[in-house]
Short mmCIF file of C-alpha atoms and ligand atoms in Angstrom, two decimals:
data_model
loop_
_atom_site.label_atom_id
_atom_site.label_comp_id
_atom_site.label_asym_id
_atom_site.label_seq_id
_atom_site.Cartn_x
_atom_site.Cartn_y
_atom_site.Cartn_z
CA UNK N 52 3.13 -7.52 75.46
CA UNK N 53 4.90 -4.46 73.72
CA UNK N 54 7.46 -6.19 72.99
CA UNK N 55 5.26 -8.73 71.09
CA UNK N 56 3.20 -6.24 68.96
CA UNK N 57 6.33 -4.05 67.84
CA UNK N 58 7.69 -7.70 66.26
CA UNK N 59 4.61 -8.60 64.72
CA UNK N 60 4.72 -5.14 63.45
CA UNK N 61 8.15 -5.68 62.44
CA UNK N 62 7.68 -8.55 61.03
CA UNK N 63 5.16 -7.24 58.40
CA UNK N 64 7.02 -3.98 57.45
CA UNK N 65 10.14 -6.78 56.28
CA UNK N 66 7.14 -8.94 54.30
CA UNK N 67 5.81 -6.18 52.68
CA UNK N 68 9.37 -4.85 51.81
CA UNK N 69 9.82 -8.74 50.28
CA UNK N 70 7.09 -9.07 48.41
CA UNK N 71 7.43 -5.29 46.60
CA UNK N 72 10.73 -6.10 45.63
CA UNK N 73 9.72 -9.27 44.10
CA UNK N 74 6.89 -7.66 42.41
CA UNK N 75 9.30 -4.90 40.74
CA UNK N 76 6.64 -2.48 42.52
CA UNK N 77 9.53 -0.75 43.83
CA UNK N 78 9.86 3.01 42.94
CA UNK N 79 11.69 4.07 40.32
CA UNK N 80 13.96 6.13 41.77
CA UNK N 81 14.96 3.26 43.98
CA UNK N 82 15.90 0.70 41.18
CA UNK N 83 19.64 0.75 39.64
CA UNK N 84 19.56 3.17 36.98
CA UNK N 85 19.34 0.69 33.48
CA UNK N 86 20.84 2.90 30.55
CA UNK N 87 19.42 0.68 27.81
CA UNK N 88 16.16 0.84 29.22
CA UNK N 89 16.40 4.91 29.49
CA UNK N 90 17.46 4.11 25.45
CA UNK N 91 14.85 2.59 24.72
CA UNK N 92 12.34 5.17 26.25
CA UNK N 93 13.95 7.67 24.42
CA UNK N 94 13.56 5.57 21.32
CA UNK N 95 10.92 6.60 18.45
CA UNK N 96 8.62 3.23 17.32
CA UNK N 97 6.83 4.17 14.13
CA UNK N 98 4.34 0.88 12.97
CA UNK N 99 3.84 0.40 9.54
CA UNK N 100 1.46 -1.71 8.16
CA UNK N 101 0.33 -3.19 5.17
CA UNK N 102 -1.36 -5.80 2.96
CA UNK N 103 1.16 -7.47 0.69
CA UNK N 104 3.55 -9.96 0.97
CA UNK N 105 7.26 -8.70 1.66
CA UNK N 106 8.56 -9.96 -1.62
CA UNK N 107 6.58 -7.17 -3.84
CA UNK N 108 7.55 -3.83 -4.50
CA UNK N 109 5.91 -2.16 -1.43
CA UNK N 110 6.62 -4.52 0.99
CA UNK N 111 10.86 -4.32 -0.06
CA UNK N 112 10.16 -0.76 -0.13
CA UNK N 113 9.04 -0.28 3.46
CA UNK N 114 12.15 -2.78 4.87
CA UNK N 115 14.23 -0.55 2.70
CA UNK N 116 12.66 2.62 4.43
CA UNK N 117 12.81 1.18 7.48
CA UNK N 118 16.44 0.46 7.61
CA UNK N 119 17.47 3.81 6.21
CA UNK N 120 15.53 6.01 8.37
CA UNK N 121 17.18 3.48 11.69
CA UNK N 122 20.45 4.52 10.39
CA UNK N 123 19.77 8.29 9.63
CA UNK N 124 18.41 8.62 13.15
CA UNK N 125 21.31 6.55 14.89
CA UNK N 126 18.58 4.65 15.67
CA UNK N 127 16.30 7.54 17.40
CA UNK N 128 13.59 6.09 15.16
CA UNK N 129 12.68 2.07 15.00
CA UNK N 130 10.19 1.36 12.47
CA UNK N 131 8.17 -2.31 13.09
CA UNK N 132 6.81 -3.22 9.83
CA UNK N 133 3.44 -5.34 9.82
CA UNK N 134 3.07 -6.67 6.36
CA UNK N 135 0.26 -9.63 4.85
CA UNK N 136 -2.73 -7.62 6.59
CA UNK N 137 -1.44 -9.28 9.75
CA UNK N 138 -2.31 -5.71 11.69
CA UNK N 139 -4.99 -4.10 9.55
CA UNK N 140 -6.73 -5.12 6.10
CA UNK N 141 -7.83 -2.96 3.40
CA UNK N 142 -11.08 -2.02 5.15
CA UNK N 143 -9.58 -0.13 8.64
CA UNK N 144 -6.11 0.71 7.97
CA UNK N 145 -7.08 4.17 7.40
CA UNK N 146 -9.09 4.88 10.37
CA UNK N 147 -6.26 3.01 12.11
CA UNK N 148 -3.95 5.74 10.77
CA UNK N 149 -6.24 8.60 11.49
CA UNK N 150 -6.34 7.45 15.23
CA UNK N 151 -2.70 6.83 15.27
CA UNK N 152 -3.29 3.35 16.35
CA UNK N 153 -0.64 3.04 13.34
CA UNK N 154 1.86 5.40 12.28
CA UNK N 155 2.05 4.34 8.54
CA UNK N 156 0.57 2.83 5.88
CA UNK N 157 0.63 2.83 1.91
CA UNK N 158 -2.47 1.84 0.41
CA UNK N 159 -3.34 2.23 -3.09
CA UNK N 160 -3.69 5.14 -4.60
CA UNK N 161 -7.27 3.49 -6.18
CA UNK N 162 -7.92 2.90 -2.17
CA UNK N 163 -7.90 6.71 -1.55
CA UNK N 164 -10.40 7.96 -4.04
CA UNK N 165 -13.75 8.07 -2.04
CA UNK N 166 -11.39 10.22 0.47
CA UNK N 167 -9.61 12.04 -2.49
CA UNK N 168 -11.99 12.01 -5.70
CA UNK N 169 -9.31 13.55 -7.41
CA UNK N 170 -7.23 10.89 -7.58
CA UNK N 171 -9.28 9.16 -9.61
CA UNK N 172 -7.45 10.52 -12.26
CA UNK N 173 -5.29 8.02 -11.47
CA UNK N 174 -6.89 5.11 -12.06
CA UNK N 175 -7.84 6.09 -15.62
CA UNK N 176 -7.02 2.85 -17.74
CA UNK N 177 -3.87 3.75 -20.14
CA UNK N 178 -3.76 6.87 -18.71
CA UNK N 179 0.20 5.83 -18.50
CA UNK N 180 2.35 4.02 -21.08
CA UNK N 181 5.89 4.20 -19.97
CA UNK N 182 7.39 3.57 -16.39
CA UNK N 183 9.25 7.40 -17.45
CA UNK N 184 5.73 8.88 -17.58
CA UNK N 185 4.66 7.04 -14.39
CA UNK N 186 8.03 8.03 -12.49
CA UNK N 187 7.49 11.87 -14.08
CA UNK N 188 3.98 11.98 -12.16
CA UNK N 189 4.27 10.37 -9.20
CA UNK N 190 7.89 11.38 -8.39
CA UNK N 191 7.31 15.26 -9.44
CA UNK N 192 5.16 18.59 -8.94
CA UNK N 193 2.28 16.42 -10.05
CA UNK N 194 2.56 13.59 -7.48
CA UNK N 195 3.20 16.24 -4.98
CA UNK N 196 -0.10 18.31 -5.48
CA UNK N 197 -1.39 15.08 -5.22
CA UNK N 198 0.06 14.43 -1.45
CA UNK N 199 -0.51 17.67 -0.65
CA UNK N 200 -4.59 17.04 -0.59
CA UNK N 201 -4.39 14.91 2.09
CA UNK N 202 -3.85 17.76 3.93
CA UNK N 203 -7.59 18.50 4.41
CA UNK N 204 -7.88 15.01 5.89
CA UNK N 205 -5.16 15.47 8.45
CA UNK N 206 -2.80 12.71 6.77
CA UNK N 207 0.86 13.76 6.09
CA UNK N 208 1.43 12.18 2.41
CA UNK N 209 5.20 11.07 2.34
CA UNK N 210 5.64 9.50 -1.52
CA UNK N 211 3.99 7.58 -4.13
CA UNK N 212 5.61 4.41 -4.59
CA UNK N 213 5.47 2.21 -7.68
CA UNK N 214 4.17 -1.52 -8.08
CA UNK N 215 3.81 -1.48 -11.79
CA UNK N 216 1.14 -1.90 -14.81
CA UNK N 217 -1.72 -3.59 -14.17
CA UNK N 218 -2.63 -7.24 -16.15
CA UNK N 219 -5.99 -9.25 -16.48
CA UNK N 220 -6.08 -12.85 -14.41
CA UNK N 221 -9.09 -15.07 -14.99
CA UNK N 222 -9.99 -18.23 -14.40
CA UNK N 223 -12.49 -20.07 -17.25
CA UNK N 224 -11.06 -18.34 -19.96
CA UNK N 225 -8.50 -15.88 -21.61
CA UNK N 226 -9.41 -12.50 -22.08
CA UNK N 227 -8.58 -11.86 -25.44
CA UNK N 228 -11.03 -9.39 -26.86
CA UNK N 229 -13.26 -6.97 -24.45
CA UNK N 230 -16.33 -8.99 -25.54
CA UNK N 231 -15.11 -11.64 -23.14
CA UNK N 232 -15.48 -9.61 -20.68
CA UNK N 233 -19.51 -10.07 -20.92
CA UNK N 234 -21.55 -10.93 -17.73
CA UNK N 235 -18.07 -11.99 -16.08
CA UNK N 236 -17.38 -10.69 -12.36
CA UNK N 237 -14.32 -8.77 -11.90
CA UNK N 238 -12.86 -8.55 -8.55
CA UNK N 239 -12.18 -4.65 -8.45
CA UNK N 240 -10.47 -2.49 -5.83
CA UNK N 241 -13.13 0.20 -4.07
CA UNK N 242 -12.68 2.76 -6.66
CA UNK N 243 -15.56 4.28 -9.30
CA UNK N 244 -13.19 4.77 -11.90
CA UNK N 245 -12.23 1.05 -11.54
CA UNK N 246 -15.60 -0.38 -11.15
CA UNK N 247 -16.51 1.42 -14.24
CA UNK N 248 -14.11 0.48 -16.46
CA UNK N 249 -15.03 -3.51 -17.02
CA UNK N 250 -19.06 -2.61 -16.31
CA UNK N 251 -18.10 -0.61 -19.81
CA UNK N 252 -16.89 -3.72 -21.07
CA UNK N 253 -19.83 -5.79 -20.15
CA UNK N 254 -18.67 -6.90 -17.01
CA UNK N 255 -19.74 -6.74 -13.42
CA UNK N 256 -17.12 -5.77 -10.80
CA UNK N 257 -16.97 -7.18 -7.11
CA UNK N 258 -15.32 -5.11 -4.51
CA UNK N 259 -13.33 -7.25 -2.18
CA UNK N 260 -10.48 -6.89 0.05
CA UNK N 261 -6.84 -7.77 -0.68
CA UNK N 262 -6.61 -9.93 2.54
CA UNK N 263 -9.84 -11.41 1.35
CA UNK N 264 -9.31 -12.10 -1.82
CA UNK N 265 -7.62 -15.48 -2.64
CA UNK N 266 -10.47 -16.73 -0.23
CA UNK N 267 -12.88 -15.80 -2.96
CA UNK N 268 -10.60 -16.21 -6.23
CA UNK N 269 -10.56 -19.92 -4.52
CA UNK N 270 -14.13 -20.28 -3.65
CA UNK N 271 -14.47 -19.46 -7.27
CA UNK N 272 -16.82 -16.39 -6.59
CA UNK N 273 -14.55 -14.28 -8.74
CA UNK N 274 -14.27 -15.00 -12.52
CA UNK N 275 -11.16 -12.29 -13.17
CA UNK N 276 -9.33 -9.54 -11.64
CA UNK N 277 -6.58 -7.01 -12.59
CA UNK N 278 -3.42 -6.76 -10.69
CA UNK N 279 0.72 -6.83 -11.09
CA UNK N 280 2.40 -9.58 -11.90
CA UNK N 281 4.11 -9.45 -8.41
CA UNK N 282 0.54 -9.60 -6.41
CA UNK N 283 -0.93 -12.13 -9.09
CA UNK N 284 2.24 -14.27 -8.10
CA UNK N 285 2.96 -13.18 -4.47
CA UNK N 286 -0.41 -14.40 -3.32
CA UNK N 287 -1.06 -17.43 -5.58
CA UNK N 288 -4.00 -15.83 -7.58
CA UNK N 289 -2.47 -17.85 -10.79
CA UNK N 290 -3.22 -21.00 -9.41
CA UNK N 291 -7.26 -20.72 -9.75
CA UNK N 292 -6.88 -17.70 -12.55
CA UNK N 293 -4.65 -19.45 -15.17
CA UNK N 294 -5.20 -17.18 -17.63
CA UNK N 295 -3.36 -14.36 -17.87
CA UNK N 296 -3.48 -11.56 -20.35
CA UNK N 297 -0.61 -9.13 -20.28
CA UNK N 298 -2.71 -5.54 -20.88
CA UNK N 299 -0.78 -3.02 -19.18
CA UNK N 300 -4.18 -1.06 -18.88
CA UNK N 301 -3.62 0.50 -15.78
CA UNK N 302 -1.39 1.25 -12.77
CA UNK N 303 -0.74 0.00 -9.37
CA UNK N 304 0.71 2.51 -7.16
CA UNK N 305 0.81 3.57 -3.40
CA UNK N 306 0.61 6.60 -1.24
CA UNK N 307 2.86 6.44 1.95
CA UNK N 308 0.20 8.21 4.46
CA UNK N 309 1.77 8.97 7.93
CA UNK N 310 -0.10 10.17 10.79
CA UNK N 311 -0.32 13.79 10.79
CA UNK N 312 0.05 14.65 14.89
CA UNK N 313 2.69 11.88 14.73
CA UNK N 314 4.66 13.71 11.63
CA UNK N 315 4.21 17.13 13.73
CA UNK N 316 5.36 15.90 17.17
CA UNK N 317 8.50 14.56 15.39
CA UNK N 318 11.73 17.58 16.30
CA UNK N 319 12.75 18.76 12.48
CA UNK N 320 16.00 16.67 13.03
CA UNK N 321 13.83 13.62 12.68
CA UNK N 322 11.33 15.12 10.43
CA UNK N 323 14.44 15.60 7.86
CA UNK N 324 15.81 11.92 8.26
CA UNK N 325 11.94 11.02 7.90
CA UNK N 326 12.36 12.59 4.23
CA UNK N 327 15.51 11.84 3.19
CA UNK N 328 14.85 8.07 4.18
CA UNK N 329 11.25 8.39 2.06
CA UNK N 330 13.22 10.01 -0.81
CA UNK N 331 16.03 6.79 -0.96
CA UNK N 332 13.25 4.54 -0.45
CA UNK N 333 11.60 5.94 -3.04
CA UNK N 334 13.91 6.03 -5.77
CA UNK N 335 15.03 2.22 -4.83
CA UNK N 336 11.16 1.30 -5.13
CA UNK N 337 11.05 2.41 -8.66
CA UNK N 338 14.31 0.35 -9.72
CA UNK N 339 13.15 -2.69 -8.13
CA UNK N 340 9.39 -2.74 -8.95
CA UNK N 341 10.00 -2.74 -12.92
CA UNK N 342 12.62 -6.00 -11.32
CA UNK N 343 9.94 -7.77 -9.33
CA UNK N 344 7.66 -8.25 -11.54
CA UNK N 345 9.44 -9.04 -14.65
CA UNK N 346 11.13 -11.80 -12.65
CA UNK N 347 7.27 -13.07 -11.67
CA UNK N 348 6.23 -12.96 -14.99
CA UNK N 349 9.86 -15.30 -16.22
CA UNK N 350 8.73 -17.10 -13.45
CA UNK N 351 5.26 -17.67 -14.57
CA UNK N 352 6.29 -18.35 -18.49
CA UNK N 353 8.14 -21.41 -16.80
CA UNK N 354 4.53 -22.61 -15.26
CA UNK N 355 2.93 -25.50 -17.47
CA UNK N 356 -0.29 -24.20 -16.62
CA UNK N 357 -0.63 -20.75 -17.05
CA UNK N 358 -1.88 -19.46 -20.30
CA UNK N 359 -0.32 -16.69 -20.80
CA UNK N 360 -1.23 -14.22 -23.78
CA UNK N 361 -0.60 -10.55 -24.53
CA UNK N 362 -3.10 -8.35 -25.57
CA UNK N 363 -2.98 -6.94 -28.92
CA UNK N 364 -2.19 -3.80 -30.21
CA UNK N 365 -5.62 -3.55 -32.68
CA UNK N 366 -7.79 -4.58 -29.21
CA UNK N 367 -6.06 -2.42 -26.93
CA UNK N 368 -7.25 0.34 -29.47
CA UNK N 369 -10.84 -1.39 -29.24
CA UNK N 370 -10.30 -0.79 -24.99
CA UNK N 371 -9.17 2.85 -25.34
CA UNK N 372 -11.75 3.25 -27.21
CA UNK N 373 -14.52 1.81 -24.56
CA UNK N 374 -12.77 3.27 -21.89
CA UNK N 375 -13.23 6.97 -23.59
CA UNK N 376 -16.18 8.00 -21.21
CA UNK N 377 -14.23 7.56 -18.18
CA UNK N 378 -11.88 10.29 -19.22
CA UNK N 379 -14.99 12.62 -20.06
CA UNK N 380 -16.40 12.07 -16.90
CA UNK N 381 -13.98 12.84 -14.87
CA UNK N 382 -13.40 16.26 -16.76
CA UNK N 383 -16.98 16.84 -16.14
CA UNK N 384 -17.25 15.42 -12.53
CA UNK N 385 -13.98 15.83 -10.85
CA UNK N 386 -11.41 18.21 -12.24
CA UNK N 387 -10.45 18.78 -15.90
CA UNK N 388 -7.84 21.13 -15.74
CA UNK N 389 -6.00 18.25 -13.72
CA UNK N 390 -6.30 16.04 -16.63
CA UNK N 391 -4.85 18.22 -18.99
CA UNK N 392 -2.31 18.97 -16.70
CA UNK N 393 -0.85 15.30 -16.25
CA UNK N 394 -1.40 15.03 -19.81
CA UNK N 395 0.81 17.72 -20.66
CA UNK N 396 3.74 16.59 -18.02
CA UNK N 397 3.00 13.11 -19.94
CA UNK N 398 3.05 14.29 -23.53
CA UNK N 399 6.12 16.65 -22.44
C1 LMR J 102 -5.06 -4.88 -4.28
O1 LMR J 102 -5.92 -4.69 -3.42
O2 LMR J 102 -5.18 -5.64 -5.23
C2 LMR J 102 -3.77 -4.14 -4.12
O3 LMR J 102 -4.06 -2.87 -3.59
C3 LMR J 102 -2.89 -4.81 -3.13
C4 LMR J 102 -1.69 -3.93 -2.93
O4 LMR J 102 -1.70 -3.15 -1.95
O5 LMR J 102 -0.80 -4.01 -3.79
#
């Protein structure tokens, strides 16, 4: 009988030694020691994610980020970019970032400004005329008091990158003069200073987001929007809106947000490549964004059915004009010592 029992017993010790093994449920310190895998724990993963396609200024921007900083780190750090929306839209990417359920992402600055009201001042329309004055801002002490506000709302701010000026897209008719603006909707982005521009003009503005927005442009809920060239192409706006207006009224631009705890966990090694990989990126943005969308816009002369116009010189005045109590209240509401600031490091 003992002899029978310590088999059986026997016999069940081997089984269950069988079936862990196949089940990988052995310990750790029993398996062959895999180097790559101890690599790979070792290994950094920041996610990045954004809204645009990756043939736009933002999304070559972050590829071109993402590379550098692999390299810097000997690939310590591996970035996985999540471009189109595909991980978060316009409407929880933030709070995704705050939670660290993402480690980056560069929304528009317009995007920002019920967190940061003073960055309205960016959104001003022809606040900017020249990509110098835009690269002078965003690029120098004034960009980085900017970043540095995000502070309060524990988000490191890395850079502004650059998309470029902003142009009109519409779909029943060109905008030619600001009275065609009247009783039109405008697809805006969630921004006061943007909403308030075309309701100045006569307009009413829609707030929808990015990922969103073809959906309505094609369900012909949106008369008109502003945008680059490179988003107005990218996404196939210009198919319903076939009317474009080249304005240059206002500017599209970014803020690379990382998470804060993330950025602080980071050894100063990494934190430096993290930089120096933000400051390349940065200054390859600019050069290719100007790029981008000038080859969109050869690309969209070439379309037999866009009408493409350029706004003149004697109606842009006209807009400046409308657009004059924007600029008053924001000195008023927000901050007017910024204003005169950025106009000074403009008007340099
Ligand atoms: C938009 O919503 O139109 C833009 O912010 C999209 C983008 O990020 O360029």
């Amino acid at each position: 009988m003992k002899v029978y029992i310590t088999t059986a017993i026997l016999t069940i010790v081997l089984l269950l030694g069988a079936i862990c093994y196949r089940q990988q449920v052995w310990p750790n310190a029993m398996l062959p020691v895999d180097e790559e895998q101890q690599g790979l724990n070792k290994q950094i993963v920041i996610n990045f994610s954004h809204v645009v396609a990756e043939d736009t200024p933002k999304g070559q921007a972050a590829i071109k980020f993402a590379e550098i900083l692999e390299q810097k780190s000997n690939g310590r750090i591996h970035v996985v970019i999540y471009p189109n929306g595909m991980l978060y839209n316009d409407n929880n990417e933030l709070k995704a970032l705050q939670n660290n359920d993402v480690q980056m992402i560069a929304p528009t600055f317009s995007k920002m400004t019920k967190t940061i009201p003073t960055w309205e001042i960016l959104d001003l329309p022809y606040l900017f005329h020249t990509d110098e004055e835009v690269e002078d801002v965003l690029n120098g002490r004034i960009g980085e008091q900017l970043l540095n506000q995000l502070n309060r709302v524990n988000i490191k701010g890395l850079a502004f990158w650059n998309n470029g000026f902003k142009q009109m897209s519409s779909e029943k008719k060109p905008l030619l003069k600001w009275e065609d603006f009247k009783n039109l909707k405008v697809r805006t982005m969630p921004s006061h200073v943007l909403q308030s521009q075309f309701e100045l003009l006569g307009a009413s503005s829609i707030n929808t987001s990015f990922d969103e927005l073809y959906t309505e442009v094609e369900k012909h809920k949106i008369d008109a929007q502003e945008n680059t060239l490179s988003n107005i192409y990218s996404k196939g706006f210009y198919k319903v809106q076939n009317h474009i207006t080249l304005t240059n009224h206002g500017l599209l631009g970014y803020a690379v947000l990382m998470n804060e705890d993330f950025w602080n966990s980071l050894p100063q090694d990494l934190q430096d490549d993290v930089v120096e990989a933000m400051q390349e990126a940065t200054e390859w943005n600019f050069q290719i964004a100007k790029k981008l969308n000038q080859q969109d816009l050869e690309k969209l002369k070439k379309d037999p059915n866009i009408d493409l116009n350029t706004l003149s010189v004697a109606e842009q005045k006209k807009w400046e004009k409308k657009f004059k109590p924007l600029y008053s209240s924001y000195e008023k509401n927000i901050n007017s010592t910024f204003l005169e600031e950025i106009r000074s490091e403009i008007h340099h």
